[in-house]
Short mmCIF file of C-alpha atoms in Angstrom, two decimals:
data_model
loop_
_atom_site.label_atom_id
_atom_site.label_comp_id
_atom_site.label_asym_id
_atom_site.label_seq_id
_atom_site.Cartn_x
_atom_site.Cartn_y
_atom_site.Cartn_z
CA UNK A 1 184.70 61.29 316.39
CA UNK A 2 187.39 62.95 318.48
CA UNK A 3 189.87 60.10 317.93
CA UNK A 4 189.16 59.91 314.21
CA UNK A 5 189.12 63.65 313.42
CA UNK A 6 191.26 65.03 316.23
CA UNK A 7 188.71 67.49 317.63
CA UNK A 8 185.40 67.49 319.43
CA UNK A 9 182.33 67.76 317.22
CA UNK A 10 180.78 71.18 316.75
CA UNK A 11 177.05 71.61 316.25
CA UNK A 12 175.33 74.89 315.46
CA UNK A 13 171.58 74.89 315.94
CA UNK A 14 170.14 77.99 314.30
CA UNK A 15 167.37 78.81 316.74
CA UNK A 16 169.57 78.14 319.78
CA UNK A 17 172.75 79.88 318.67
CA UNK A 18 171.61 83.19 317.22
CA UNK A 19 171.53 86.42 319.20
CA UNK A 20 167.96 86.80 320.50
CA UNK A 21 168.30 90.59 320.70
CA UNK A 22 168.53 90.89 316.90
CA UNK A 23 165.50 91.68 314.76
CA UNK A 24 164.43 89.16 312.12
CA UNK A 25 166.01 91.12 309.26
CA UNK A 26 169.29 91.30 311.22
CA UNK A 27 169.23 87.56 311.85
CA UNK A 28 168.75 86.95 308.15
CA UNK A 29 171.65 89.28 307.36
CA UNK A 30 173.92 87.31 309.73
CA UNK A 31 172.95 83.91 308.33
CA UNK A 32 175.79 83.73 305.76
CA UNK A 33 178.32 84.29 308.57
CA UNK A 34 176.93 81.37 310.57
CA UNK A 35 176.39 79.06 307.61
CA UNK A 36 179.83 79.69 306.06
CA UNK A 37 181.49 77.64 308.81
CA UNK A 38 179.27 74.57 308.32
CA UNK A 39 180.87 71.70 306.43
CA UNK A 40 177.75 69.53 306.68
CA UNK A 41 174.08 70.26 307.02
CA UNK A 42 171.44 68.28 308.88
CA UNK A 43 167.90 69.23 307.88
CA UNK A 44 165.10 68.10 310.17
CA UNK A 45 162.40 68.55 307.55
CA UNK A 46 158.78 68.76 308.56
CA UNK A 47 155.88 69.19 306.17
CA UNK A 48 156.21 73.01 306.20
CA UNK A 49 160.00 73.31 305.76
CA UNK A 50 159.75 74.81 302.26
CA UNK A 51 156.91 77.12 303.28
CA UNK A 52 159.05 78.95 305.84
CA UNK A 53 161.25 81.65 304.35
CA UNK A 54 163.86 81.27 307.09
CA UNK A 55 164.43 77.59 306.25
CA UNK A 56 164.61 78.22 302.50
CA UNK A 57 167.03 81.12 303.06
CA UNK A 58 169.33 78.95 305.16
CA UNK A 59 169.35 76.16 302.57
CA UNK A 60 169.97 78.60 299.73
CA UNK A 61 172.72 80.38 301.65
CA UNK A 62 174.48 77.13 302.49
CA UNK A 63 174.52 76.10 298.82
CA UNK A 64 175.57 79.59 297.68
CA UNK A 65 178.45 79.52 300.17
CA UNK A 66 179.78 76.33 298.57
CA UNK A 67 177.85 73.63 300.42
CA UNK A 68 177.78 70.36 298.48
CA UNK A 69 174.66 68.27 298.10
CA UNK A 70 176.45 65.12 299.24
CA UNK A 71 177.03 66.83 302.60
CA UNK A 72 173.34 67.33 303.35
CA UNK A 73 171.43 64.81 305.44
CA UNK A 74 167.66 65.21 305.36
CA UNK A 75 165.64 63.59 308.12
CA UNK A 76 161.88 63.79 307.58
CA UNK A 77 159.93 64.56 310.75
CA UNK A 78 156.19 64.56 311.33
CA UNK A 79 153.45 62.96 313.35
CA UNK A 80 152.31 60.70 310.52
CA UNK A 81 153.89 58.86 307.63
CA UNK A 82 152.01 61.19 305.27
CA UNK A 83 153.64 64.25 306.88
CA UNK A 84 157.09 62.68 306.62
CA UNK A 85 156.46 61.82 302.96
CA UNK A 86 155.27 65.37 302.31
CA UNK A 87 158.49 66.74 303.80
CA UNK A 88 160.58 64.57 301.48
CA UNK A 89 158.55 65.44 298.39
CA UNK A 90 158.99 69.18 298.97
#
């Protein structure tokens, strides 16, 4: 990657990179600032991804900030094939 693009890769993992001292509503308010710098999005989608407001808000924000569908990679995760299929169907 570094040879091809000329820089080291940057990864932002939402639950690891946010300020833990912020309240939930403050974290949600800061989401557009974090998401605006993402050129691609990797979604590790479990069966409850669309049931969690935080996940839906991040996906919506990324699209609203100009994220393009062709730059999203969705990887279904789950203990069973049925759970992985459920994640993709959501």
